[in-house]
């Protein structure tokens, strides 16, 4: 049996998150939502650094380093599911996993697996709408970790970088410094890269 999980669309109608349709993937809506979602739960000092900006800057870094528009396209879209379910910071997922383990003896890895399954269900529809296979290349996942290191260094300084778990990776070849953009700039940049890296005319698709 397929669950029904209703979630608002911008016009007040609802979609079923548990069974998203291609028609639910509306690029301007995704760009708008990602431009208003904060990385790091917005805990950094100063303005919000958005998920949309993260996706744009990582995609551009892959363009600088590889010239491979397919890798760039995957990076641009790799967090697009967050437009529907929000940004789930890693500490929050681990905190939830810890609570469920303590309360119900649910192994922590099962919670992480469930979170990944939720994201994957949305990703499958998003990638299909974009004309991409559902398997994300390793280079995209590695760039996500490299962007995390660069963002941590710029937003939280050396102390933040020192406290970041994971292996050391080279900093990405960015186009410009990581300085938080206003939401409108991030939204427009995300849509611009949608056309640049995927050839999608989002105005026609709107």
Short mmCIF file of C-alpha atoms in Angstrom, two decimals:
data_model
loop_
_atom_site.label_atom_id
_atom_site.label_comp_id
_atom_site.label_asym_id
_atom_site.label_seq_id
_atom_site.Cartn_x
_atom_site.Cartn_y
_atom_site.Cartn_z
CA UNK A 1 0.00 0.00 0.00
CA UNK A 2 1.33 3.42 -0.95
CA UNK A 3 1.14 6.04 1.77
CA UNK A 4 -0.41 9.40 1.09
CA UNK A 5 1.57 12.30 2.51
CA UNK A 6 0.00 15.60 1.55
CA UNK A 7 2.21 18.67 1.18
CA UNK A 8 1.29 22.16 0.00
CA UNK A 9 2.06 23.56 -3.41
CA UNK A 10 2.47 27.36 -3.71
CA UNK A 11 -1.15 27.75 -4.90
CA UNK A 12 -2.55 25.96 -1.85
CA UNK A 13 -3.26 22.67 -3.61
CA UNK A 14 -1.48 19.55 -2.36
CA UNK A 15 0.85 16.91 -3.78
CA UNK A 16 1.57 13.43 -2.47
CA UNK A 17 5.15 13.43 -1.22
CA UNK A 18 5.12 9.63 -1.05
CA UNK A 19 4.37 9.38 -4.77
CA UNK A 20 5.59 12.54 -6.53
CA UNK A 21 4.57 13.06 -10.15
CA UNK A 22 6.61 14.62 -12.93
CA UNK A 23 4.08 17.48 -12.88
CA UNK A 24 5.03 18.18 -9.25
CA UNK A 25 8.56 19.08 -10.36
CA UNK A 26 8.23 22.78 -11.14
CA UNK A 27 11.65 24.33 -11.59
CA UNK A 28 10.86 27.94 -10.55
CA UNK A 29 9.17 26.64 -7.38
CA UNK A 30 12.21 24.52 -6.54
CA UNK A 31 14.58 27.43 -7.15
CA UNK A 32 12.49 29.71 -4.96
CA UNK A 33 12.34 27.21 -2.10
CA UNK A 34 16.07 26.39 -2.20
CA UNK A 35 16.93 30.10 -2.19
CA UNK A 36 15.15 30.46 1.16
CA UNK A 37 16.57 27.35 2.83
CA UNK A 38 19.63 27.93 5.02
CA UNK A 39 22.66 25.66 5.03
CA UNK A 40 23.90 24.74 8.53
CA UNK A 41 20.41 25.51 9.87
CA UNK A 42 21.32 29.21 9.57
CA UNK A 43 23.57 29.01 12.65
CA UNK A 44 26.46 30.90 11.03
CA UNK A 45 26.98 34.56 11.90
CA UNK A 46 25.71 37.07 9.38
CA UNK A 47 23.30 36.47 6.50
CA UNK A 48 21.85 33.11 5.55
CA UNK A 49 23.88 30.97 3.14
CA UNK A 50 21.28 29.21 1.03
CA UNK A 51 21.02 25.70 -0.37
CA UNK A 52 20.51 27.25 -3.82
CA UNK A 53 23.84 29.09 -3.59
CA UNK A 54 25.57 25.90 -2.42
CA UNK A 55 24.22 24.04 -5.46
CA UNK A 56 25.21 26.81 -7.88
CA UNK A 57 28.72 27.29 -6.51
CA UNK A 58 29.41 23.55 -6.42
CA UNK A 59 28.14 23.10 -9.97
CA UNK A 60 30.32 25.98 -11.16
CA UNK A 61 33.33 24.49 -9.35
CA UNK A 62 32.81 21.22 -11.22
CA UNK A 63 32.60 23.20 -14.47
CA UNK A 64 35.90 24.90 -13.63
CA UNK A 65 37.61 21.62 -12.76
CA UNK A 66 36.13 19.17 -15.28
CA UNK A 67 34.13 21.00 -17.94
CA UNK A 68 31.63 18.12 -17.65
CA UNK A 69 28.13 19.59 -17.87
CA UNK A 70 26.55 16.31 -16.73
CA UNK A 71 28.44 16.41 -13.42
CA UNK A 72 27.46 20.06 -13.06
CA UNK A 73 23.81 19.18 -13.71
CA UNK A 74 23.80 16.50 -11.03
CA UNK A 75 25.36 18.84 -8.50
CA UNK A 76 22.82 21.55 -9.26
CA UNK A 77 19.99 19.09 -8.60
CA UNK A 78 21.48 16.94 -5.84
CA UNK A 79 19.67 18.86 -3.08
CA UNK A 80 16.53 19.70 -5.08
CA UNK A 81 14.51 17.30 -2.89
CA UNK A 82 15.00 19.80 -0.06
CA UNK A 83 12.50 22.09 -1.78
CA UNK A 84 9.87 19.54 -0.71
CA UNK A 85 11.13 18.28 2.67
CA UNK A 86 13.45 21.02 3.90
CA UNK A 87 17.15 20.92 4.76
CA UNK A 88 17.99 18.10 7.18
CA UNK A 89 21.39 18.91 8.72
CA UNK A 90 23.50 15.88 9.56
CA UNK A 91 23.52 16.63 13.32
CA UNK A 92 19.69 16.71 13.32
CA UNK A 93 19.49 13.31 11.60
CA UNK A 94 21.99 11.84 14.07
CA UNK A 95 20.06 13.37 16.99
CA UNK A 96 16.83 11.78 15.72
CA UNK A 97 18.59 8.44 15.23
CA UNK A 98 19.97 8.60 18.77
CA UNK A 99 16.51 9.36 20.22
CA UNK A 100 14.84 6.48 18.36
CA UNK A 101 17.58 4.11 19.48
CA UNK A 102 17.16 5.15 23.11
CA UNK A 103 13.35 5.05 23.00
CA UNK A 104 12.67 2.03 20.80
CA UNK A 105 16.00 0.25 20.26
CA UNK A 106 15.89 1.12 16.56
CA UNK A 107 19.43 0.78 15.17
CA UNK A 108 20.77 4.18 14.23
CA UNK A 109 21.77 3.12 10.73
CA UNK A 110 18.12 2.28 9.94
CA UNK A 111 17.12 5.88 10.62
CA UNK A 112 19.85 7.15 8.33
CA UNK A 113 18.73 4.62 5.70
CA UNK A 114 15.14 5.85 6.00
CA UNK A 115 16.22 9.46 5.50
CA UNK A 116 18.17 8.47 2.39
CA UNK A 117 15.18 6.51 1.09
CA UNK A 118 12.92 9.55 1.46
CA UNK A 119 15.38 11.71 -0.45
CA UNK A 120 15.87 9.04 -3.12
CA UNK A 121 12.14 8.75 -3.78
CA UNK A 122 11.98 12.45 -4.61
CA UNK A 123 15.32 12.41 -6.44
CA UNK A 124 14.09 9.69 -8.79
CA UNK A 125 11.26 11.91 -10.04
CA UNK A 126 13.44 15.04 -10.16
CA UNK A 127 16.17 13.35 -12.19
CA UNK A 128 13.64 11.76 -14.53
CA UNK A 129 12.05 15.16 -15.17
CA UNK A 130 15.54 16.57 -15.87
CA UNK A 131 16.41 13.71 -18.23
CA UNK A 132 19.17 12.29 -16.01
CA UNK A 133 19.73 8.67 -14.90
CA UNK A 134 18.98 8.20 -11.17
CA UNK A 135 22.54 7.22 -10.18
CA UNK A 136 24.57 10.19 -8.91
CA UNK A 137 28.25 10.03 -9.99
CA UNK A 138 30.87 9.72 -7.26
CA UNK A 139 32.48 13.00 -8.29
CA UNK A 140 29.30 14.83 -7.33
CA UNK A 141 29.23 13.28 -3.87
CA UNK A 142 32.90 14.11 -3.36
CA UNK A 143 32.31 17.72 -4.45
CA UNK A 144 29.53 17.93 -1.87
CA UNK A 145 32.07 17.04 0.83
CA UNK A 146 34.61 19.46 -0.60
CA UNK A 147 32.02 22.25 -0.65
CA UNK A 148 31.17 21.43 2.96
CA UNK A 149 34.81 21.98 3.92
CA UNK A 150 35.06 25.23 1.97
CA UNK A 151 31.78 26.54 3.40
CA UNK A 152 32.78 25.58 6.94
CA UNK A 153 36.10 27.40 6.57
CA UNK A 154 34.49 30.56 5.21
CA UNK A 155 31.44 30.66 7.48
CA UNK A 156 32.92 29.29 10.72
CA UNK A 157 36.66 29.89 10.39
CA UNK A 158 39.55 27.63 11.32
CA UNK A 159 37.88 26.52 14.53
CA UNK A 160 34.92 25.20 12.56
CA UNK A 161 37.17 23.45 10.08
CA UNK A 162 39.12 21.84 12.93
CA UNK A 163 35.89 20.44 14.37
CA UNK A 164 34.53 19.14 11.06
CA UNK A 165 34.48 15.36 10.88
CA UNK A 166 35.70 13.51 7.82
CA UNK A 167 38.85 13.21 5.78
CA UNK A 168 40.76 16.15 4.37
CA UNK A 169 39.88 16.97 0.79
CA UNK A 170 41.15 19.63 -1.62
CA UNK A 171 39.23 22.87 -1.65
CA UNK A 172 37.02 23.30 -4.74
CA UNK A 173 37.99 25.63 -7.57
CA UNK A 174 35.32 28.22 -6.89
CA UNK A 175 34.18 31.11 -9.04
CA UNK A 176 34.37 33.90 -6.48
CA UNK A 177 34.43 33.81 -2.70
CA UNK A 178 31.73 32.21 -0.58
CA UNK A 179 29.71 35.22 0.52
CA UNK A 180 25.99 34.71 1.19
CA UNK A 181 23.74 35.93 -1.61
CA UNK A 182 20.30 37.44 -1.22
CA UNK A 183 17.54 34.90 -1.92
CA UNK A 184 16.54 36.50 -5.23
CA UNK A 185 20.10 36.34 -6.54
CA UNK A 186 20.43 32.70 -5.48
CA UNK A 187 17.09 31.82 -7.10
CA UNK A 188 18.01 33.50 -10.38
CA UNK A 189 21.47 31.90 -10.41
CA UNK A 190 20.00 28.43 -9.84
CA UNK A 191 17.59 28.85 -12.76
CA UNK A 192 20.38 30.25 -14.94
CA UNK A 193 22.48 27.11 -14.29
CA UNK A 194 19.47 24.92 -15.02
CA UNK A 195 19.56 26.27 -18.55
CA UNK A 196 23.37 26.33 -18.77
CA UNK A 197 24.04 22.79 -17.57
CA UNK A 198 20.83 20.96 -18.49
CA UNK A 199 19.53 22.96 -21.45
CA UNK A 200 16.16 23.35 -19.73
CA UNK A 201 14.11 26.37 -20.76
CA UNK A 202 12.53 26.88 -17.35
CA UNK A 203 10.40 29.77 -18.62
CA UNK A 204 8.69 27.44 -21.10
CA UNK A 205 8.35 24.79 -18.40
CA UNK A 206 6.93 27.24 -15.84
#
